[in-house]
PDB file of C-alpha atoms and ligand atoms in Angstrom:
ATOM      1  CA  MET A   1      21.814 139.865 158.719  1.00 77.00           C
ATOM      2  CA  SER A   2      25.449 141.554 160.023  1.00 91.00           C
ATOM      3  CA  LEU A   3      28.477 139.092 160.093  1.00 96.00           C
ATOM      4  CA  LEU A   4      30.572 141.779 161.839  1.00 97.00           C
ATOM      5  CA  ARG A   5      29.252 144.339 164.224  1.00 97.00           C
ATOM      6  CA  VAL A   6      31.627 146.696 166.110  1.00 97.00           C
ATOM      7  CA  ARG A   7      30.272 148.817 168.720  1.00 97.00           C
ATOM      8  CA  GLY A   8      32.259 151.604 170.935  1.00 97.00           C
ATOM      9  CA  LEU A   9      35.607 150.727 169.712  1.00 97.00           C
ATOM     10  CA  LYS A  10      38.544 152.147 171.279  1.00 97.00           C
ATOM     11  CA  VAL A  11      42.322 151.829 170.746  1.00 97.00           C
ATOM     12  CA  ALA A  12      45.129 153.809 172.168  1.00 95.00           C
ATOM     13  CA  TYR A  13      48.707 153.465 172.504  1.00 95.00           C
ATOM     14  CA  GLY A  14      49.540 155.138 175.845  1.00 90.00           C
ATOM     15  CA  GLY A  15      48.467 158.684 175.616  1.00 89.00           C
ATOM     16  CA  ILE A  16      47.418 158.165 171.915  1.00 94.00           C
ATOM     17  CA  HIS A  17      43.686 157.908 171.246  1.00 95.00           C
ATOM     18  CA  ALA A  18      44.061 156.210 167.729  1.00 96.00           C
ATOM     19  CA  VAL A  19      40.487 154.847 167.759  1.00 97.00           C
ATOM     20  CA  ARG A  20      37.935 156.832 169.851  1.00 97.00           C
ATOM     21  CA  GLY A  21      34.884 154.749 169.846  1.00 97.00           C
ATOM     22  CA  ILE A  22      33.501 153.613 166.487  1.00 97.00           C
ATOM     23  CA  ASP A  23      30.445 151.714 165.475  1.00 97.00           C
ATOM     24  CA  PHE A  24      30.342 149.820 162.268  1.00 97.00           C
ATOM     25  CA  GLU A  25      28.970 146.949 160.426  1.00 97.00           C
ATOM     26  CA  VAL A  26      29.530 144.401 157.562  1.00 98.00           C
ATOM     27  CA  GLY A  27      27.155 142.524 156.355  1.00 97.00           C
ATOM     28  CA  SER A  28      27.314 138.787 154.917  1.00 96.00           C
ATOM     29  CA  GLY A  29      28.627 138.877 151.631  1.00 95.00           C
ATOM     30  CA  GLU A  30      29.376 142.663 151.608  1.00 97.00           C
ATOM     31  CA  LEU A  31      32.332 144.347 150.392  1.00 98.00           C
ATOM     32  CA  VAL A  32      32.725 147.356 153.047  1.00 98.00           C
ATOM     33  CA  CYS A  33      35.965 149.897 153.110  1.00 97.00           C
ATOM     34  CA  LEU A  34      36.950 152.052 155.790  1.00 97.00           C
ATOM     35  CA  ILE A  35      38.714 155.299 154.215  1.00 95.00           C
ATOM     36  CA  GLY A  36      40.453 158.061 155.625  1.00 93.00           C
ATOM     37  CA  ALA A  37      43.737 159.805 155.509  1.00 89.00           C
ATOM     38  CA  ASN A  38      47.450 158.224 156.537  1.00 89.00           C
ATOM     39  CA  GLY A  39      47.097 158.385 160.546  1.00 91.00           C
ATOM     40  CA  ALA A  40      43.457 158.421 160.831  1.00 93.00           C
ATOM     41  CA  GLY A  41      43.069 155.122 162.710  1.00 96.00           C
ATOM     42  CA  LYS A  42      42.134 152.543 160.176  1.00 96.00           C
ATOM     43  CA  SER A  43      45.023 149.968 160.907  1.00 96.00           C
ATOM     44  CA  SER A  44      44.742 150.179 164.693  1.00 96.00           C
ATOM     45  CA  ALA A  45      40.732 149.372 164.275  1.00 97.00           C
ATOM     46  CA  LEU A  46      41.476 146.394 162.212  1.00 96.00           C
ATOM     47  CA  LYS A  47      44.034 145.271 164.687  1.00 96.00           C
ATOM     48  CA  GLY A  48      41.951 146.245 167.696  1.00 96.00           C
ATOM     49  CA  ILE A  49      39.282 143.691 166.015  1.00 96.00           C
ATOM     50  CA  MET A  50      41.766 140.908 165.269  1.00 95.00           C
ATOM     51  CA  GLY A  51      43.059 141.232 168.927  1.00 94.00           C
ATOM     52  CA  LEU A  52      46.524 142.334 167.894  1.00 94.00           C
ATOM     53  CA  VAL A  53      46.465 145.395 170.020  1.00 94.00           C
ATOM     54  CA  ARG A  54      44.416 145.952 173.199  1.00 93.00           C
ATOM     55  CA  ALA A  55      41.078 147.320 172.484  1.00 94.00           C
ATOM     56  CA  GLN A  56      37.806 148.429 174.087  1.00 95.00           C
ATOM     57  CA  GLY A  57      34.599 148.077 172.880  1.00 96.00           C
ATOM     58  CA  ASP A  58      32.218 145.125 171.801  1.00 95.00           C
ATOM     59  CA  VAL A  59      32.989 143.061 168.487  1.00 96.00           C
ATOM     60  CA  HIS A  60      30.429 140.554 167.308  1.00 96.00           C
ATOM     61  CA  PHE A  61      31.472 137.983 164.690  1.00 96.00           C
ATOM     62  CA  GLY A  62      28.512 136.204 163.556  1.00 93.00           C
ATOM     63  CA  ASP A  63      26.642 135.446 166.688  1.00 88.00           C
ATOM     64  CA  ALA A  64      29.180 135.456 169.245  1.00 91.00           C
ATOM     65  CA  SER A  65      31.078 138.245 171.118  1.00 93.00           C
ATOM     66  CA  LEU A  66      35.042 138.202 170.631  1.00 92.00           C
ATOM     67  CA  ARG A  67      35.662 140.031 173.567  1.00 84.00           C
ATOM     68  CA  ARG A  68      38.931 138.779 175.176  1.00 83.00           C
ATOM     69  CA  LEU A  69      39.613 136.365 172.645  1.00 92.00           C
ATOM     70  CA  PRO A  70      43.190 135.884 171.764  1.00 94.00           C
ATOM     71  CA  THR A  71      44.008 136.218 167.746  1.00 93.00           C
ATOM     72  CA  ASP A  72      44.612 132.622 167.306  1.00 91.00           C
ATOM     73  CA  ALA A  73      40.977 132.109 168.563  1.00 93.00           C
ATOM     74  CA  ILE A  74      39.665 134.907 166.315  1.00 94.00           C
ATOM     75  CA  VAL A  75      41.234 133.317 163.297  1.00 92.00           C
ATOM     76  CA  ALA A  76      39.840 129.876 164.197  1.00 90.00           C
ATOM     77  CA  ARG A  77      36.226 131.439 164.165  1.00 93.00           C
ATOM     78  CA  GLY A  78      37.029 132.673 160.294  1.00 93.00           C
ATOM     79  CA  MET A  79      38.733 136.007 160.169  1.00 95.00           C
ATOM     80  CA  ALA A  80      41.706 136.689 158.266  1.00 94.00           C
ATOM     81  CA  LEU A  81      43.770 139.599 158.080  1.00 94.00           C
ATOM     82  CA  VAL A  82      46.205 140.605 155.269  1.00 94.00           C
ATOM     83  CA  PRO A  83      48.112 143.274 157.096  1.00 89.00           C
ATOM     84  CA  GLU A  84      49.747 146.287 155.845  1.00 86.00           C
ATOM     85  CA  GLY A  85      53.144 145.026 154.532  1.00 78.00           C
ATOM     86  CA  ARG A  86      51.701 141.620 153.836  1.00 76.00           C
ATOM     87  CA  GLY A  87      53.880 139.680 156.081  1.00 83.00           C
ATOM     88  CA  ILE A  88      54.583 136.824 153.752  1.00 90.00           C
ATOM     89  CA  PHE A  89      57.323 134.244 154.554  1.00 93.00           C
ATOM     90  CA  GLY A  90      60.278 135.555 152.220  1.00 93.00           C
ATOM     91  CA  ARG A  91      62.178 132.122 152.859  1.00 94.00           C
ATOM     92  CA  LEU A  92      59.524 129.725 151.935  1.00 96.00           C
ATOM     93  CA  THR A  93      58.479 129.209 148.426  1.00 96.00           C
ATOM     94  CA  VAL A  94      54.832 130.577 147.007  1.00 97.00           C
ATOM     95  CA  ALA A  95      53.322 127.016 147.447  1.00 96.00           C
ATOM     96  CA  GLU A  96      54.756 126.510 151.020  1.00 96.00           C
ATOM     97  CA  ASN A  97      53.230 130.039 152.087  1.00 95.00           C
ATOM     98  CA  LEU A  98      49.691 129.111 150.444  1.00 96.00           C
ATOM     99  CA  ASP A  99      50.343 125.665 152.648  1.00 93.00           C
ATOM    100  CA  MET A 100      50.724 127.969 155.958  1.00 92.00           C
ATOM    101  CA  GLY A 101      47.620 129.693 155.290  1.00 90.00           C
ATOM    102  CA  ALA A 102      45.455 126.669 155.301  1.00 88.00           C
ATOM    103  CA  TYR A 103      47.516 125.401 158.574  1.00 83.00           C
ATOM    104  CA  CYS A 104      44.458 125.358 160.884  1.00 80.00           C
ATOM    105  CA  ARG A 105      42.443 122.886 158.261  1.00 81.00           C
ATOM    106  CA  ARG A 106      42.204 119.232 158.078  1.00 84.00           C
ATOM    107  CA  ASP A 107      40.004 118.746 154.999  1.00 89.00           C
ATOM    108  CA  ARG A 108      42.678 117.820 152.257  1.00 89.00           C
ATOM    109  CA  GLU A 109      39.888 117.672 149.579  1.00 91.00           C
ATOM    110  CA  GLY A 110      38.760 121.150 150.606  1.00 91.00           C
ATOM    111  CA  ILE A 111      42.398 122.482 150.557  1.00 93.00           C
ATOM    112  CA  ARG A 112      42.890 121.050 147.288  1.00 93.00           C
ATOM    113  CA  ALA A 113      40.029 122.764 145.962  1.00 94.00           C
ATOM    114  CA  ASP A 114      40.717 125.829 147.389  1.00 94.00           C
ATOM    115  CA  LEU A 115      44.375 125.920 146.143  1.00 95.00           C
ATOM    116  CA  ALA A 116      43.170 125.578 142.653  1.00 95.00           C
ATOM    117  CA  ARG A 117      40.853 128.206 143.071  1.00 94.00           C
ATOM    118  CA  VAL A 118      43.797 130.552 144.510  1.00 94.00           C
ATOM    119  CA  TYR A 119      45.852 129.599 141.324  1.00 96.00           C
ATOM    120  CA  ALA A 120      43.234 130.307 139.230  1.00 94.00           C
ATOM    121  CA  LEU A 121      42.550 133.658 140.367  1.00 92.00           C
ATOM    122  CA  PHE A 122      46.302 134.263 140.659  1.00 93.00           C
ATOM    123  CA  PRO A 123      47.879 132.806 137.596  1.00 94.00           C
ATOM    124  CA  ARG A 124      51.110 134.636 138.248  1.00 94.00           C
ATOM    125  CA  LEU A 125      51.393 132.634 141.716  1.00 96.00           C
ATOM    126  CA  HIS A 126      50.992 129.527 139.893  1.00 97.00           C
ATOM    127  CA  GLU A 127      53.728 130.265 137.695  1.00 97.00           C
ATOM    128  CA  ARG A 128      55.961 131.134 140.337  1.00 97.00           C
ATOM    129  CA  ARG A 129      54.894 128.523 142.744  1.00 96.00           C
ATOM    130  CA  ALA A 130      58.197 127.072 143.548  1.00 97.00           C
ATOM    131  CA  GLN A 131      59.878 130.591 143.886  1.00 96.00           C
ATOM    132  CA  LEU A 132      60.858 132.025 147.304  1.00 96.00           C
ATOM    133  CA  GLY A 133      58.499 134.734 148.675  1.00 95.00           C
ATOM    134  CA  GLY A 134      61.081 137.149 149.485  1.00 94.00           C
ATOM    135  CA  THR A 135      62.080 137.133 145.728  1.00 95.00           C
ATOM    136  CA  LEU A 136      58.614 138.166 144.368  1.00 94.00           C
ATOM    137  CA  SER A 137      58.144 141.597 143.369  1.00 91.00           C
ATOM    138  CA  GLY A 138      55.875 143.735 145.535  1.00 90.00           C
ATOM    139  CA  GLY A 139      52.628 143.304 143.579  1.00 91.00           C
ATOM    140  CA  GLU A 140      53.167 139.588 143.699  1.00 93.00           C
ATOM    141  CA  GLN A 141      53.704 139.363 147.451  1.00 94.00           C
ATOM    142  CA  GLN A 142      50.443 141.150 147.603  1.00 92.00           C
ATOM    143  CA  MET A 143      48.820 138.810 145.656  1.00 92.00           C
ATOM    144  CA  LEU A 144      50.569 135.864 147.746  1.00 95.00           C
ATOM    145  CA  ALA A 145      49.282 137.556 150.970  1.00 95.00           C
ATOM    146  CA  ILE A 146      45.624 137.757 149.878  1.00 95.00           C
ATOM    147  CA  ALA A 147      45.846 134.058 148.546  1.00 95.00           C
ATOM    148  CA  ARG A 148      47.449 132.890 151.821  1.00 95.00           C
ATOM    149  CA  ALA A 149      44.572 134.186 153.766  1.00 94.00           C
ATOM    150  CA  LEU A 150      42.034 132.746 151.398  1.00 94.00           C
ATOM    151  CA  MET A 151      43.345 129.481 151.934  1.00 95.00           C
ATOM    152  CA  ALA A 152      41.974 129.604 155.539  1.00 92.00           C
ATOM    153  CA  ARG A 153      38.818 129.797 153.800  1.00 92.00           C
ATOM    154  CA  PRO A 154      37.727 132.898 156.063  1.00 94.00           C
ATOM    155  CA  ARG A 155      34.140 133.764 156.651  1.00 94.00           C
ATOM    156  CA  LEU A 156      35.769 137.567 156.523  1.00 97.00           C
ATOM    157  CA  LEU A 157      38.602 138.847 154.896  1.00 97.00           C
ATOM    158  CA  LEU A 158      40.347 141.986 156.263  1.00 97.00           C
ATOM    159  CA  LEU A 159      42.414 143.863 153.871  1.00 97.00           C
ATOM    160  CA  ASP A 160      44.980 146.647 155.032  1.00 95.00           C
ATOM    161  CA  GLU A 161      45.995 149.117 152.254  1.00 94.00           C
ATOM    162  CA  PRO A 162      46.283 146.561 149.346  1.00 93.00           C
ATOM    163  CA  SER A 163      47.499 149.369 146.918  1.00 91.00           C
ATOM    164  CA  MET A 164      50.105 150.575 149.255  1.00 88.00           C
ATOM    165  CA  GLY A 165      53.630 151.131 147.414  1.00 85.00           C
ATOM    166  CA  LEU A 166      52.544 149.386 144.294  1.00 89.00           C
ATOM    167  CA  ALA A 167      52.802 150.298 140.790  1.00 88.00           C
ATOM    168  CA  PRO A 168      49.452 151.822 139.036  1.00 89.00           C
ATOM    169  CA  LEU A 169      49.128 148.679 136.860  1.00 89.00           C
ATOM    170  CA  MET A 170      49.607 146.280 139.717  1.00 90.00           C
ATOM    171  CA  VAL A 171      47.090 147.968 141.679  1.00 92.00           C
ATOM    172  CA  ALA A 172      44.459 147.736 139.198  1.00 92.00           C
ATOM    173  CA  LYS A 173      45.265 143.994 138.843  1.00 90.00           C
ATOM    174  CA  ILE A 174      44.806 143.624 142.862  1.00 92.00           C
ATOM    175  CA  TYR A 175      41.694 145.455 142.292  1.00 94.00           C
ATOM    176  CA  GLU A 176      40.041 143.415 139.635  1.00 93.00           C
ATOM    177  CA  THR A 177      41.321 140.481 142.015  1.00 92.00           C
ATOM    178  CA  ILE A 178      39.122 141.890 144.966  1.00 95.00           C
ATOM    179  CA  ALA A 179      36.304 142.420 142.743  1.00 95.00           C
ATOM    180  CA  ALA A 180      36.566 138.873 141.949  1.00 93.00           C
ATOM    181  CA  ILE A 181      37.014 137.471 145.340  1.00 93.00           C
ATOM    182  CA  ALA A 182      33.774 139.671 146.243  1.00 95.00           C
ATOM    183  CA  ALA A 183      31.805 138.354 143.529  1.00 93.00           C
ATOM    184  CA  GLU A 184      32.634 134.845 144.686  1.00 90.00           C
ATOM    185  CA  GLY A 185      30.401 135.788 147.798  1.00 91.00           C
ATOM    186  CA  VAL A 186      33.614 136.484 150.173  1.00 94.00           C
ATOM    187  CA  THR A 187      32.546 138.656 152.655  1.00 97.00           C
ATOM    188  CA  LEU A 188      35.654 141.676 152.885  1.00 98.00           C
ATOM    189  CA  LEU A 189      36.616 144.886 155.013  1.00 98.00           C
ATOM    190  CA  LEU A 190      38.789 147.004 153.261  1.00 97.00           C
ATOM    191  CA  VAL A 191      40.817 149.602 154.544  1.00 96.00           C
ATOM    192  CA  GLU A 192      42.381 152.388 152.375  1.00 94.00           C
ATOM    193  CA  GLN A 193      44.144 155.277 151.655  1.00 90.00           C
ATOM    194  CA  ASN A 194      43.000 155.272 147.937  1.00 90.00           C
ATOM    195  CA  ALA A 195      39.436 156.269 148.464  1.00 91.00           C
ATOM    196  CA  HIS A 196      39.235 156.571 144.452  1.00 90.00           C
ATOM    197  CA  LEU A 197      39.852 152.657 144.267  1.00 91.00           C
ATOM    198  CA  ALA A 198      37.884 151.899 147.618  1.00 94.00           C
ATOM    199  CA  LEU A 199      34.663 153.558 146.496  1.00 95.00           C
ATOM    200  CA  LYS A 200      35.073 151.841 143.362  1.00 94.00           C
ATOM    201  CA  VAL A 201      34.621 148.170 144.383  1.00 95.00           C
ATOM    202  CA  SER A 202      33.012 148.816 147.653  1.00 97.00           C
ATOM    203  CA  GLN A 203      28.813 148.699 148.284  1.00 97.00           C
ATOM    204  CA  ARG A 204      29.068 150.559 151.606  1.00 97.00           C
ATOM    205  CA  ALA A 205      31.696 152.946 152.996  1.00 97.00           C
ATOM    206  CA  TYR A 206      32.591 154.506 156.351  1.00 97.00           C
ATOM    207  CA  VAL A 207      34.902 157.545 156.488  1.00 95.00           C
ATOM    208  CA  MET A 208      37.614 157.760 159.311  1.00 95.00           C
ATOM    209  CA  GLU A 209      39.097 161.102 160.397  1.00 94.00           C
ATOM    210  CA  SER A 210      41.351 161.233 163.655  1.00 94.00           C
ATOM    211  CA  GLY A 211      39.841 158.218 165.418  1.00 96.00           C
ATOM    212  CA  VAL A 212      36.264 158.556 164.682  1.00 96.00           C
ATOM    213  CA  ILE A 213      33.860 157.823 161.916  1.00 96.00           C
ATOM    214  CA  THR A 214      32.569 161.008 160.222  1.00 94.00           C
ATOM    215  CA  LEU A 215      30.281 159.835 157.291  1.00 94.00           C
ATOM    216  CA  HIS A 216      29.284 156.646 156.098  1.00 96.00           C
ATOM    217  CA  GLY A 217      26.748 155.302 153.580  1.00 96.00           C
ATOM    218  CA  PRO A 218      26.389 153.461 150.238  1.00 97.00           C
ATOM    219  CA  ALA A 219      29.914 153.759 148.286  1.00 96.00           C
ATOM    220  CA  ALA A 220      28.301 155.425 145.063  1.00 94.00           C
ATOM    221  CA  GLN A 221      26.961 158.010 147.254  1.00 94.00           C
ATOM    222  CA  LEU A 222      29.917 158.954 149.011  1.00 92.00           C
ATOM    223  CA  ALA A 223      31.595 159.392 146.128  1.00 91.00           C
ATOM    224  CA  CYS A 224      29.594 161.994 144.891  1.00 90.00           C
ATOM    225  CA  ASP A 225      29.813 163.833 148.503  1.00 86.00           C
ATOM    226  CA  ALA A 226      31.212 167.433 148.069  1.00 83.00           C
ATOM    227  CA  GLN A 227      33.403 166.749 151.107  1.00 83.00           C
ATOM    228  CA  VAL A 228      34.524 163.511 150.217  1.00 83.00           C
ATOM    229  CA  ARG A 229      35.524 164.721 147.026  1.00 85.00           C
ATOM    230  CA  SER A 230      37.710 167.578 148.027  1.00 81.00           C
ATOM    231  CA  ALA A 231      39.168 165.967 151.134  1.00 80.00           C
ATOM    232  CA  TYR A 232      39.859 162.140 149.741  1.00 76.00           C
ATOM    233  CA  LEU A 233      39.123 162.408 145.835  1.00 75.00           C
ATOM    234  CA  GLY A 234      41.626 165.446 145.315  1.00 71.00           C
ATOM    235  CA  GLU A 235      39.011 167.208 143.582  1.00 64.00           C
TER     236      GLU A 235
HETATM  237  P1  ATP B 301      48.278 154.180 157.972  1.00 67.95           P
HETATM  238  O1  ATP B 301      47.133 154.194 156.632  1.00 67.95           O
HETATM  239  O2  ATP B 301      49.290 155.207 157.607  1.00 67.95           O
HETATM  240  O3  ATP B 301      48.194 152.933 158.474  1.00 67.95           O
HETATM  241  P2  ATP B 301      46.097 154.657 159.787  1.00 67.95           P
HETATM  242  O4  ATP B 301      44.709 155.272 159.367  1.00 67.95           O
HETATM  243  O5  ATP B 301      45.713 152.830 159.792  1.00 67.95           O
HETATM  244  O6  ATP B 301      47.214 155.159 158.764  1.00 67.95           O
HETATM  245  P3  ATP B 301      46.846 153.824 162.256  1.00 67.95           P
HETATM  246  O7  ATP B 301      48.378 153.220 162.023  1.00 67.95           O
HETATM  247  O8  ATP B 301      46.049 153.214 162.797  1.00 67.95           O
HETATM  248  O9  ATP B 301      46.341 154.985 161.061  1.00 67.95           O
HETATM  249  O10 ATP B 301      47.558 155.114 163.400  1.00 67.95           O
HETATM  250  C1  ATP B 301      46.747 156.006 164.134  1.00 67.95           C
HETATM  251  C2  ATP B 301      47.490 156.919 165.011  1.00 67.95           C
HETATM  252  O11 ATP B 301      48.093 155.781 166.429  1.00 67.95           O
HETATM  253  C3  ATP B 301      48.495 157.148 164.639  1.00 67.95           C
HETATM  254  O12 ATP B 301      48.693 158.863 165.276  1.00 67.95           O
HETATM  255  C4  ATP B 301      49.929 156.680 164.868  1.00 67.95           C
HETATM  256  O13 ATP B 301      50.969 157.263 164.762  1.00 67.95           O
HETATM  257  C5  ATP B 301      49.481 155.793 166.372  1.00 67.95           C
HETATM  258  N1  ATP B 301      49.901 154.632 166.083  1.00 67.95           N
HETATM  259  C6  ATP B 301      50.018 153.401 165.577  1.00 67.95           C
HETATM  260  N2  ATP B 301      50.485 152.448 165.902  1.00 67.95           N
HETATM  261  C7  ATP B 301      51.215 152.902 166.928  1.00 67.95           C
HETATM  262  C8  ATP B 301      51.835 152.192 167.757  1.00 67.95           C
HETATM  263  N3  ATP B 301      52.250 150.762 167.877  1.00 67.95           N
HETATM  264  N4  ATP B 301      52.529 153.099 168.993  1.00 67.95           N
HETATM  265  C9  ATP B 301      52.177 154.329 169.267  1.00 67.95           C
HETATM  266  N5  ATP B 301      51.580 155.007 168.176  1.00 67.95           N
HETATM  267  C10 ATP B 301      50.986 154.366 167.326  1.00 67.95           C
END
């Protein structure tokens, strides 16, 4: 059954039609990626789903429509976005940033257990738990942003370009962790320009070009597709 179902999603900024009516879904427990070049409309699609920009179309999450819901209500229903640029609190410590991720929750025991779980996923964050977010390296900030989103215990985690601006070793580490999070059963929607990495960890993929979805299918199949290989895998 699909956890997220998107039909006819459109996002426009004035006269710029960034997303031109796209359909896609993410099944419960799946890791699905949306790949495409810079400017294809991937981030706008995520923002439209989360209610961060005005969008048209139908977004179903679980068995409910998200139509006209504000972002905080969408978050309360179990969606968490790790935005491009991460958006961590630079003047709060790592531990305080993680507390902020759980602000909607009241189950102290569950929060404590999830804190142990994210520190196990990201030992580096545990070592740096008293350090200010703003003093972390780019890769550590990306870890913190993902860990903070997990503290909300989301039913669906949306990741926008987690590899952006990171050194190759750190990118590999982040992707190992994404695979580990998926293996724990968290449902993920991943947006990436780096098609190579995204196709490696995902089960299914959608290719976006100039605001529309041009291809979709099992990630392993798209990774062998001649068009995808020449346009996105540099072959
Ligand atoms: P990137 O990987 O660079 O984020 P993307 O595929 O996520 O690319 P979007 O960021 O969604 O693409 O941008 C899609 C189009 O919408 C681009 O032409 C971009 O210039 C435009 N756009 C994005 N945000 C805005 C905005 N706030 N105002 C006006 N135009 C915007």
